[in-house]
mmCIF file of C-alpha atoms in Angstrom:
data_model
loop_
_atom_site.group_PDB
_atom_site.id
_atom_site.type_symbol
_atom_site.label_atom_id
_atom_site.label_comp_id
_atom_site.label_asym_id
_atom_site.label_seq_id
_atom_site.Cartn_x
_atom_site.Cartn_y
_atom_site.Cartn_z
ATOM 1 C CA UNK A 1 114.225 -30.696 106.017
ATOM 2 C CA UNK A 2 112.761 -33.906 107.461
ATOM 3 C CA UNK A 3 109.043 -33.986 108.024
ATOM 4 C CA UNK A 4 108.225 -32.019 104.884
ATOM 5 C CA UNK A 5 105.605 -33.188 102.445
ATOM 6 C CA UNK A 6 106.664 -34.774 99.212
ATOM 7 C CA UNK A 7 106.365 -31.366 97.529
ATOM 8 C CA UNK A 8 108.561 -29.639 100.125
ATOM 9 C CA UNK A 9 105.691 -28.054 102.073
ATOM 10 C CA UNK A 10 106.657 -27.304 105.718
ATOM 11 C CA UNK A 11 104.468 -29.305 108.123
ATOM 12 C CA UNK A 12 105.687 -28.088 111.518
ATOM 13 C CA UNK A 13 106.598 -24.749 113.084
ATOM 14 C CA UNK A 14 110.252 -25.769 113.037
ATOM 15 C CA UNK A 15 110.028 -26.646 109.331
ATOM 16 C CA UNK A 16 108.199 -23.405 108.640
ATOM 17 C CA UNK A 17 110.999 -21.479 110.357
ATOM 18 C CA UNK A 18 113.602 -23.221 108.203
ATOM 19 C CA UNK A 19 111.489 -22.481 105.171
ATOM 20 C CA UNK A 20 111.372 -18.770 106.010
ATOM 21 C CA UNK A 21 115.113 -18.653 106.747
ATOM 22 C CA UNK A 22 115.854 -20.309 103.418
ATOM 23 C CA UNK A 23 113.565 -17.867 101.622
ATOM 24 C CA UNK A 24 115.307 -14.868 103.211
ATOM 25 C CA UNK A 25 118.777 -16.260 102.516
ATOM 26 C CA UNK A 26 117.842 -16.931 98.909
ATOM 27 C CA UNK A 27 116.953 -13.273 98.416
ATOM 28 C CA UNK A 28 120.091 -11.984 100.133
ATOM 29 C CA UNK A 29 121.596 -9.173 98.058
ATOM 30 C CA UNK A 30 124.798 -11.041 97.216
ATOM 31 C CA UNK A 31 122.811 -13.926 95.691
ATOM 32 C CA UNK A 32 125.433 -16.382 96.967
ATOM 33 C CA UNK A 33 122.962 -19.089 97.987
ATOM 34 C CA UNK A 34 121.129 -18.784 94.680
ATOM 35 C CA UNK A 35 124.409 -19.085 92.794
ATOM 36 C CA UNK A 36 125.380 -22.232 94.691
ATOM 37 C CA UNK A 37 121.907 -23.674 94.153
ATOM 38 C CA UNK A 38 122.099 -23.070 90.387
ATOM 39 C CA UNK A 39 125.610 -24.487 90.116
ATOM 40 C CA UNK A 40 124.345 -27.638 91.820
ATOM 41 C CA UNK A 41 121.475 -27.891 89.348
ATOM 42 C CA UNK A 42 123.646 -27.395 86.277
ATOM 43 C CA UNK A 43 126.314 -29.905 87.322
ATOM 44 C CA UNK A 44 123.806 -32.605 88.316
ATOM 45 C CA UNK A 45 121.928 -35.075 86.123
ATOM 46 C CA UNK A 46 118.660 -33.380 86.965
ATOM 47 C CA UNK A 47 116.182 -33.851 84.108
ATOM 48 C CA UNK A 48 114.066 -30.806 84.913
ATOM 49 C CA UNK A 49 116.800 -28.231 85.502
ATOM 50 C CA UNK A 50 115.106 -25.701 83.214
ATOM 51 C CA UNK A 51 111.920 -25.801 85.268
ATOM 52 C CA UNK A 52 113.963 -25.512 88.494
ATOM 53 C CA UNK A 53 115.816 -22.479 87.150
ATOM 54 C CA UNK A 54 112.523 -20.988 86.035
ATOM 55 C CA UNK A 55 111.167 -21.490 89.559
ATOM 56 C CA UNK A 56 114.206 -19.691 90.951
ATOM 57 C CA UNK A 57 113.803 -16.822 88.490
ATOM 58 C CA UNK A 58 110.108 -16.574 89.423
ATOM 59 C CA UNK A 59 111.063 -15.991 93.060
ATOM 60 C CA UNK A 60 113.408 -13.105 92.248
ATOM 61 C CA UNK A 61 111.042 -11.618 89.678
ATOM 62 C CA UNK A 62 108.144 -11.604 92.150
ATOM 63 C CA UNK A 63 110.322 -9.653 94.639
ATOM 64 C CA UNK A 64 111.382 -7.114 91.981
ATOM 65 C CA UNK A 65 114.913 -8.510 92.021
ATOM 66 C CA UNK A 66 114.868 -10.074 88.574
ATOM 67 C CA UNK A 67 117.201 -7.612 86.876
ATOM 68 C CA UNK A 68 119.729 -7.317 89.763
ATOM 69 C CA UNK A 69 119.801 -11.107 90.000
ATOM 70 C CA UNK A 70 120.377 -11.581 86.260
ATOM 71 C CA UNK A 71 123.009 -8.828 86.210
ATOM 72 C CA UNK A 72 124.857 -10.650 88.976
ATOM 73 C CA UNK A 73 124.733 -13.984 87.115
ATOM 74 C CA UNK A 74 125.873 -12.410 83.829
ATOM 75 C CA UNK A 75 128.743 -10.607 85.592
ATOM 76 C CA UNK A 76 129.829 -13.865 87.229
ATOM 77 C CA UNK A 77 130.216 -15.558 83.857
ATOM 78 C CA UNK A 78 132.081 -12.599 82.380
ATOM 79 C CA UNK A 79 134.437 -12.483 85.378
ATOM 80 C CA UNK A 80 135.144 -16.219 85.121
ATOM 81 C CA UNK A 81 135.778 -16.286 81.365
ATOM 82 C CA UNK A 82 139.293 -15.789 79.992
ATOM 83 C CA UNK A 83 138.529 -15.995 76.261
ATOM 84 C CA UNK A 84 136.046 -13.309 75.105
ATOM 85 C CA UNK A 85 135.107 -15.349 72.017
ATOM 86 C CA UNK A 86 133.712 -18.072 74.287
ATOM 87 C CA UNK A 87 131.412 -15.765 76.245
ATOM 88 C CA UNK A 88 127.796 -16.989 76.333
ATOM 89 C CA UNK A 89 128.434 -19.516 73.560
ATOM 90 C CA UNK A 90 128.005 -22.648 75.674
ATOM 91 C CA UNK A 91 125.218 -23.825 77.977
ATOM 92 C CA UNK A 92 125.647 -22.205 81.395
ATOM 93 C CA UNK A 93 123.583 -20.816 84.253
ATOM 94 C CA UNK A 94 123.470 -17.374 82.649
ATOM 95 C CA UNK A 95 122.537 -18.609 79.177
ATOM 96 C CA UNK A 96 119.827 -20.914 80.542
ATOM 97 C CA UNK A 97 118.297 -18.129 82.644
ATOM 98 C CA UNK A 98 118.444 -15.664 79.756
ATOM 99 C CA UNK A 99 116.888 -18.240 77.418
ATOM 100 C CA UNK A 100 113.981 -18.550 79.856
ATOM 101 C CA UNK A 101 113.587 -14.771 80.063
ATOM 102 C CA UNK A 102 113.859 -14.258 76.296
ATOM 103 C CA UNK A 103 111.067 -16.765 75.735
ATOM 104 C CA UNK A 104 108.852 -15.215 78.437
ATOM 105 C CA UNK A 105 109.138 -11.531 77.499
ATOM 106 C CA UNK A 106 110.536 -11.493 73.953
ATOM 107 C CA UNK A 107 108.118 -13.537 71.821
ATOM 108 C CA UNK A 108 105.666 -10.726 71.053
ATOM 109 C CA UNK A 109 108.499 -8.499 69.790
ATOM 110 C CA UNK A 110 109.592 -11.187 67.324
ATOM 111 C CA UNK A 111 106.064 -11.751 66.030
ATOM 112 C CA UNK A 112 105.444 -8.017 65.596
ATOM 113 C CA UNK A 113 108.832 -7.383 63.997
ATOM 114 C CA UNK A 114 109.174 -10.114 61.384
ATOM 115 C CA UNK A 115 106.186 -12.419 61.797
ATOM 116 C CA UNK A 116 104.790 -11.459 58.385
ATOM 117 C CA UNK A 117 108.132 -12.178 56.720
ATOM 118 C CA UNK A 118 108.324 -15.626 58.303
ATOM 119 C CA UNK A 119 104.743 -16.421 57.319
ATOM 120 C CA UNK A 120 105.493 -15.395 53.745
ATOM 121 C CA UNK A 121 108.547 -17.645 53.720
ATOM 122 C CA UNK A 122 106.671 -20.742 54.916
ATOM 123 C CA UNK A 123 103.305 -20.241 53.223
ATOM 124 C CA UNK A 124 104.075 -22.704 50.392
ATOM 125 C CA UNK A 125 105.023 -26.056 51.979
ATOM 126 C CA UNK A 126 106.322 -27.313 48.621
ATOM 127 C CA UNK A 127 108.710 -24.408 48.070
ATOM 128 C CA UNK A 128 112.342 -25.517 47.725
ATOM 129 C CA UNK A 129 114.889 -23.023 49.147
ATOM 130 C CA UNK A 130 117.996 -25.161 48.605
ATOM 131 C CA UNK A 131 121.150 -23.318 47.451
ATOM 132 C CA UNK A 132 123.567 -26.272 47.422
ATOM 133 C CA UNK A 133 124.402 -27.126 43.795
ATOM 134 C CA UNK A 134 125.017 -30.724 44.863
ATOM 135 C CA UNK A 135 121.290 -30.973 45.555
ATOM 136 C CA UNK A 136 119.695 -28.681 42.971
ATOM 137 C CA UNK A 137 120.583 -27.250 39.543
ATOM 138 C CA UNK A 138 122.722 -24.122 39.346
ATOM 139 C CA UNK A 139 119.859 -21.943 38.071
ATOM 140 C CA UNK A 140 117.612 -22.949 40.972
ATOM 141 C CA UNK A 141 120.446 -22.460 43.464
ATOM 142 C CA UNK A 142 121.138 -18.957 42.127
ATOM 143 C CA UNK A 143 117.469 -18.021 42.248
ATOM 144 C CA UNK A 144 117.115 -19.330 45.798
ATOM 145 C CA UNK A 145 120.270 -17.522 46.895
ATOM 146 C CA UNK A 146 118.709 -14.221 45.822
ATOM 147 C CA UNK A 147 115.490 -15.157 47.616
ATOM 148 C CA UNK A 148 117.293 -16.009 50.872
ATOM 149 C CA UNK A 149 119.200 -12.713 50.743
ATOM 150 C CA UNK A 150 115.946 -10.790 50.153
ATOM 151 C CA UNK A 151 114.222 -12.418 53.133
ATOM 152 C CA UNK A 152 117.267 -11.823 55.342
ATOM 153 C CA UNK A 153 117.467 -8.181 54.309
ATOM 154 C CA UNK A 154 113.778 -7.682 55.074
ATOM 155 C CA UNK A 155 114.240 -9.185 58.542
ATOM 156 C CA UNK A 156 117.351 -7.086 59.149
ATOM 157 C CA UNK A 157 115.513 -3.885 58.186
ATOM 158 C CA UNK A 158 112.567 -4.824 60.404
ATOM 159 C CA UNK A 159 114.875 -5.388 63.384
ATOM 160 C CA UNK A 160 116.586 -2.064 62.754
ATOM 161 C CA UNK A 161 113.258 -0.212 62.554
ATOM 162 C CA UNK A 162 111.507 -1.785 65.551
ATOM 163 C CA UNK A 163 113.792 -1.004 68.480
ATOM 164 C CA UNK A 164 110.998 1.238 69.766
ATOM 165 C CA UNK A 165 108.994 -1.866 70.782
ATOM 166 C CA UNK A 166 111.914 -3.933 72.089
ATOM 167 C CA UNK A 167 111.351 -4.960 75.749
ATOM 168 C CA UNK A 168 113.079 -2.460 78.017
ATOM 169 C CA UNK A 169 114.181 -5.108 80.520
ATOM 170 C CA UNK A 170 116.115 -6.937 77.779
ATOM 171 C CA UNK A 171 117.762 -3.725 76.635
ATOM 172 C CA UNK A 172 118.813 -3.013 80.227
ATOM 173 C CA UNK A 173 120.437 -6.452 80.470
ATOM 174 C CA UNK A 174 122.108 -6.117 77.060
ATOM 175 C CA UNK A 175 123.454 -2.756 78.180
ATOM 176 C CA UNK A 176 124.872 -4.405 81.297
ATOM 177 C CA UNK A 177 126.552 -7.094 79.160
ATOM 178 C CA UNK A 178 127.968 -4.421 76.880
ATOM 179 C CA UNK A 179 129.444 -2.305 79.681
ATOM 180 C CA UNK A 180 130.786 -5.244 81.708
ATOM 181 C CA UNK A 181 132.417 -6.906 78.712
ATOM 182 C CA UNK A 182 133.919 -3.594 77.536
ATOM 183 C CA UNK A 183 135.521 -3.144 80.954
ATOM 184 C CA UNK A 184 137.277 -6.516 80.682
ATOM 185 C CA UNK A 185 137.557 -7.205 76.927
ATOM 186 C CA UNK A 186 137.581 -3.816 75.251
ATOM 187 C CA UNK A 187 136.755 -4.758 71.660
ATOM 188 C CA UNK A 188 134.406 -7.704 72.151
ATOM 189 C CA UNK A 189 131.174 -6.239 73.524
ATOM 190 C CA UNK A 190 129.397 -6.584 70.166
ATOM 191 C CA UNK A 191 130.109 -10.340 70.003
ATOM 192 C CA UNK A 192 128.729 -10.827 73.511
ATOM 193 C CA UNK A 193 125.578 -8.818 72.847
ATOM 194 C CA UNK A 194 125.218 -10.627 69.518
ATOM 195 C CA UNK A 195 125.419 -13.986 71.279
ATOM 196 C CA UNK A 196 122.125 -13.259 73.004
ATOM 197 C CA UNK A 197 120.393 -10.942 70.540
ATOM 198 C CA UNK A 198 121.041 -13.118 67.484
ATOM 199 C CA UNK A 199 122.429 -16.554 68.352
ATOM 200 C CA UNK A 200 120.115 -17.340 71.289
ATOM 201 C CA UNK A 201 117.133 -15.163 70.397
ATOM 202 C CA UNK A 202 116.487 -13.940 66.859
ATOM 203 C CA UNK A 203 118.196 -16.732 64.901
ATOM 204 C CA UNK A 204 116.749 -19.459 67.116
ATOM 205 C CA UNK A 205 113.261 -18.039 66.646
ATOM 206 C CA UNK A 206 113.709 -17.913 62.869
ATOM 207 C CA UNK A 207 114.646 -21.611 62.697
ATOM 208 C CA UNK A 208 111.831 -22.651 65.075
ATOM 209 C CA UNK A 209 109.156 -19.919 64.759
ATOM 210 C CA UNK A 210 106.434 -22.272 66.032
ATOM 211 C CA UNK A 211 108.225 -22.461 69.400
ATOM 212 C CA UNK A 212 108.168 -18.682 69.779
ATOM 213 C CA UNK A 213 104.489 -18.126 68.854
ATOM 214 C CA UNK A 214 105.504 -16.410 65.615
ATOM 215 C CA UNK A 215 103.472 -18.940 63.627
ATOM 216 C CA UNK A 216 101.124 -21.697 64.738
ATOM 217 C CA UNK A 217 101.817 -24.416 62.175
ATOM 218 C CA UNK A 218 104.991 -26.489 61.941
ATOM 219 C CA UNK A 219 106.922 -25.576 58.752
ATOM 220 C CA UNK A 220 107.524 -28.231 56.109
ATOM 221 C CA UNK A 221 111.036 -29.661 55.755
ATOM 222 C CA UNK A 222 111.724 -27.585 52.641
ATOM 223 C CA UNK A 223 110.529 -24.386 54.328
ATOM 224 C CA UNK A 224 112.556 -25.251 57.423
ATOM 225 C CA UNK A 225 115.615 -25.404 55.163
ATOM 226 C CA UNK A 226 114.861 -21.849 54.037
ATOM 227 C CA UNK A 227 114.546 -20.681 57.643
ATOM 228 C CA UNK A 228 117.870 -22.343 58.497
ATOM 229 C CA UNK A 229 119.619 -20.621 55.578
ATOM 230 C CA UNK A 230 118.246 -17.201 56.590
ATOM 231 C CA UNK A 231 119.395 -17.844 60.151
ATOM 232 C CA UNK A 232 122.874 -18.907 58.997
ATOM 233 C CA UNK A 233 123.308 -15.744 56.961
ATOM 234 C CA UNK A 234 122.068 -13.505 59.747
ATOM 235 C CA UNK A 235 124.301 -15.203 62.325
ATOM 236 C CA UNK A 236 127.399 -14.871 60.121
ATOM 237 C CA UNK A 237 126.612 -11.186 59.736
ATOM 238 C CA UNK A 238 126.224 -10.767 63.511
ATOM 239 C CA UNK A 239 129.550 -12.577 64.077
ATOM 240 C CA UNK A 240 131.284 -10.409 61.444
ATOM 241 C CA UNK A 241 132.377 -13.569 59.648
ATOM 242 C CA UNK A 242 132.138 -14.598 56.012
ATOM 243 C CA UNK A 243 131.469 -18.058 54.581
ATOM 244 C CA UNK A 244 134.501 -20.020 53.375
ATOM 245 C CA UNK A 245 134.959 -22.684 50.703
ATOM 246 C CA UNK A 246 135.710 -25.466 53.192
ATOM 247 C CA UNK A 247 132.560 -25.845 55.263
ATOM 248 C CA UNK A 248 129.795 -24.306 53.140
ATOM 249 C CA UNK A 249 131.084 -23.316 49.691
ATOM 250 C CA UNK A 250 127.522 -22.944 48.374
ATOM 251 C CA UNK A 251 127.017 -19.993 50.768
ATOM 252 C CA UNK A 252 129.996 -17.975 49.498
ATOM 253 C CA UNK A 253 127.750 -16.136 47.041
ATOM 254 C CA UNK A 254 126.104 -14.482 50.053
ATOM 255 C CA UNK A 255 129.322 -12.947 51.375
ATOM 256 C CA UNK A 256 128.678 -9.698 49.516
ATOM 257 C CA UNK A 257 125.501 -9.269 51.568
ATOM 258 C CA UNK A 258 127.581 -9.607 54.748
ATOM 259 C CA UNK A 259 130.082 -7.021 53.491
ATOM 260 C CA UNK A 260 127.331 -4.585 52.472
ATOM 261 C CA UNK A 261 125.517 -4.766 55.825
ATOM 262 C CA UNK A 262 128.340 -4.574 58.362
ATOM 263 C CA UNK A 263 127.385 -1.036 59.356
ATOM 264 C CA UNK A 264 123.728 -2.000 59.726
ATOM 265 C CA UNK A 265 124.475 -4.881 62.062
ATOM 266 C CA UNK A 266 126.794 -2.687 64.138
ATOM 267 C CA UNK A 267 124.027 -0.082 64.446
ATOM 268 C CA UNK A 268 121.578 -2.756 65.591
ATOM 269 C CA UNK A 269 123.930 -4.160 68.231
ATOM 270 C CA UNK A 270 124.724 -0.632 69.370
ATOM 271 C CA UNK A 271 121.109 0.553 69.596
ATOM 272 C CA UNK A 272 119.751 -2.580 71.248
ATOM 273 C CA UNK A 273 122.365 -2.402 74.001
ATOM 274 C CA UNK A 274 122.567 1.362 74.443
ATOM 275 C CA UNK A 275 120.388 3.166 76.988
ATOM 276 C CA UNK A 276 121.918 6.618 76.366
ATOM 277 C CA UNK A 277 120.840 7.743 72.897
ATOM 278 C CA UNK A 278 121.970 11.013 71.317
ATOM 279 C CA UNK A 279 120.018 14.264 70.938
ATOM 280 C CA UNK A 280 118.125 13.306 67.817
ATOM 281 C CA UNK A 281 120.843 14.160 65.326
ATOM 282 C CA UNK A 282 121.354 11.697 62.522
ATOM 283 C CA UNK A 283 124.470 9.605 63.072
ATOM 284 C CA UNK A 284 127.537 9.662 60.818
ATOM 285 C CA UNK A 285 127.394 5.986 59.717
ATOM 286 C CA UNK A 286 123.872 6.528 58.353
ATOM 287 C CA UNK A 287 124.901 9.689 56.486
ATOM 288 C CA UNK A 288 127.844 7.762 55.060
ATOM 289 C CA UNK A 289 125.646 4.920 53.814
ATOM 290 C CA UNK A 290 123.095 7.244 52.200
ATOM 291 C CA UNK A 291 125.835 9.374 50.611
ATOM 292 C CA UNK A 292 127.498 6.242 49.225
ATOM 293 C CA UNK A 293 124.233 5.229 47.553
ATOM 294 C CA UNK A 294 123.943 8.665 45.935
ATOM 295 C CA UNK A 295 127.475 8.447 44.558
ATOM 296 C CA UNK A 296 126.979 4.993 43.032
ATOM 297 C CA UNK A 297 123.463 5.679 41.715
ATOM 298 C CA UNK A 298 122.535 9.280 40.838
ATOM 299 C CA UNK A 299 119.210 8.505 39.183
ATOM 300 C CA UNK A 300 116.253 10.617 40.301
ATOM 301 C CA UNK A 301 114.458 7.650 41.881
ATOM 302 C CA UNK A 302 117.584 6.685 43.803
ATOM 303 C CA UNK A 303 118.034 10.209 45.200
ATOM 304 C CA UNK A 304 114.359 10.291 46.163
ATOM 305 C CA UNK A 305 114.701 6.947 47.950
ATOM 306 C CA UNK A 306 117.773 8.233 49.776
ATOM 307 C CA UNK A 307 115.901 11.352 50.900
ATOM 308 C CA UNK A 308 113.005 9.221 52.117
ATOM 309 C CA UNK A 309 115.433 6.943 53.956
ATOM 310 C CA UNK A 310 117.095 9.969 55.559
ATOM 311 C CA UNK A 311 113.770 11.422 56.705
ATOM 312 C CA UNK A 312 112.598 8.035 57.970
ATOM 313 C CA UNK A 313 115.812 7.627 59.944
ATOM 314 C CA UNK A 314 115.446 11.109 61.488
ATOM 315 C CA UNK A 315 111.884 10.294 62.591
ATOM 316 C CA UNK A 316 112.973 6.916 63.922
ATOM 317 C CA UNK A 317 115.858 8.434 65.886
ATOM 318 C CA UNK A 318 113.530 11.121 67.198
ATOM 319 C CA UNK A 319 111.075 8.491 68.484
ATOM 320 C CA UNK A 320 113.946 6.491 69.936
ATOM 321 C CA UNK A 321 115.392 9.561 71.649
ATOM 322 C CA UNK A 322 111.972 10.448 73.029
ATOM 323 C CA UNK A 323 111.731 6.963 74.514
ATOM 324 C CA UNK A 324 115.304 7.216 75.783
ATOM 325 C CA UNK A 325 114.561 10.560 77.409
ATOM 326 C CA UNK A 326 111.630 9.085 79.305
ATOM 327 C CA UNK A 327 113.776 6.135 80.311
ATOM 328 C CA UNK A 328 116.284 8.406 81.998
ATOM 329 C CA UNK A 329 113.495 9.554 84.337
ATOM 330 C CA UNK A 330 112.183 6.043 84.852
ATOM 331 C CA UNK A 331 113.759 3.618 87.267
ATOM 332 C CA UNK A 332 113.038 0.054 86.205
ATOM 333 C CA UNK A 333 112.167 -1.594 89.502
ATOM 334 C CA UNK A 334 109.063 -3.540 88.542
ATOM 335 C CA UNK A 335 108.814 -7.272 87.904
ATOM 336 C CA UNK A 336 109.945 -8.587 84.512
ATOM 337 C CA UNK A 337 106.699 -10.522 84.185
ATOM 338 C CA UNK A 338 103.783 -11.458 86.421
ATOM 339 C CA UNK A 339 104.029 -14.396 88.802
ATOM 340 C CA UNK A 340 100.770 -15.375 90.486
ATOM 341 C CA UNK A 341 100.867 -16.067 94.264
ATOM 342 C CA UNK A 342 100.068 -19.787 93.765
ATOM 343 C CA UNK A 343 102.820 -20.056 91.170
ATOM 344 C CA UNK A 344 105.283 -18.277 93.459
ATOM 345 C CA UNK A 345 104.375 -20.548 96.373
ATOM 346 C CA UNK A 346 104.811 -23.646 94.239
ATOM 347 C CA UNK A 347 108.158 -22.367 92.933
ATOM 348 C CA UNK A 348 109.428 -21.837 96.476
ATOM 349 C CA UNK A 349 108.274 -25.271 97.580
ATOM 350 C CA UNK A 350 110.015 -26.907 94.633
ATOM 351 C CA UNK A 351 113.255 -25.043 95.331
ATOM 352 C CA UNK A 352 113.251 -25.900 99.047
ATOM 353 C CA UNK A 353 112.439 -29.549 98.358
ATOM 354 C CA UNK A 354 115.244 -29.853 95.794
ATOM 355 C CA UNK A 355 117.767 -28.009 97.985
ATOM 356 C CA UNK A 356 117.187 -30.155 101.086
ATOM 357 C CA UNK A 357 116.938 -33.470 99.262
#
């Protein structure tokens, strides 16, 4: 596009016509030009590829094509992947775009869901959370192990209870990942959903909460170690993997937590990627868990806690089903987030300039 300004602005009628043609082609329903553009960005040595991809996403979002565009990109990666365990694990067009979206629309959910837990964990900058007996005494390691498990359990419960405020657009995309992966790799949908929900979203935000507006201050090194350990435990649980004695033997003591919470993590992955909830009836896995607690502990307080948990779950499912019912009548065709006209114009100029140069 010769004759353009340094920022890609068309300066003649001919340039303006090319600009308009490019804009229309970019928004074509098959997204072929956009896909080629992104592949070029990701295979080049471009230093600002994230900002370029964000500009591209802004264009589709402003035209209410954000979700169809992202569904197309996610499907492309699934179609071109032969090993289901490698899906969304490496840096790719789809993971970069989803990372941008998660940061834009998902930060408030994280802060509301477990912000208080994170702030409690980092409030004492001198607190040592180390569990490696090569670095601290056994007694301290054991005490810290219990503390890490408690914090992780609190975060897990908060995630399970707060699906009602989870951004609908993310749940729609997770549902698309679930269904598309199930069609190709029957038993691996939970790993793929977990790659985004935990690996690229929740666990990343736990390690770096200041980058997700969960807290304002930068955690101390010792507190950061605690955040890393919580993230490791949560990620192992999401991957349905236990710690072994080769890589991290000091984490083996936490394997029982992973075993005890396998049903909980499955429920979370299921609910956060499922747009068709039931009719409000309590689900069998929850009944099984509550019944198991009654069998192992028949004290009056334990039975009372189980009853409270059962009632809480019924109310939670009822709220979730109410939201699901309204969703079935609601077609999500709005923008994922707001893009101002000046921002949209600048995004288009940047894209055109990069594409033609």
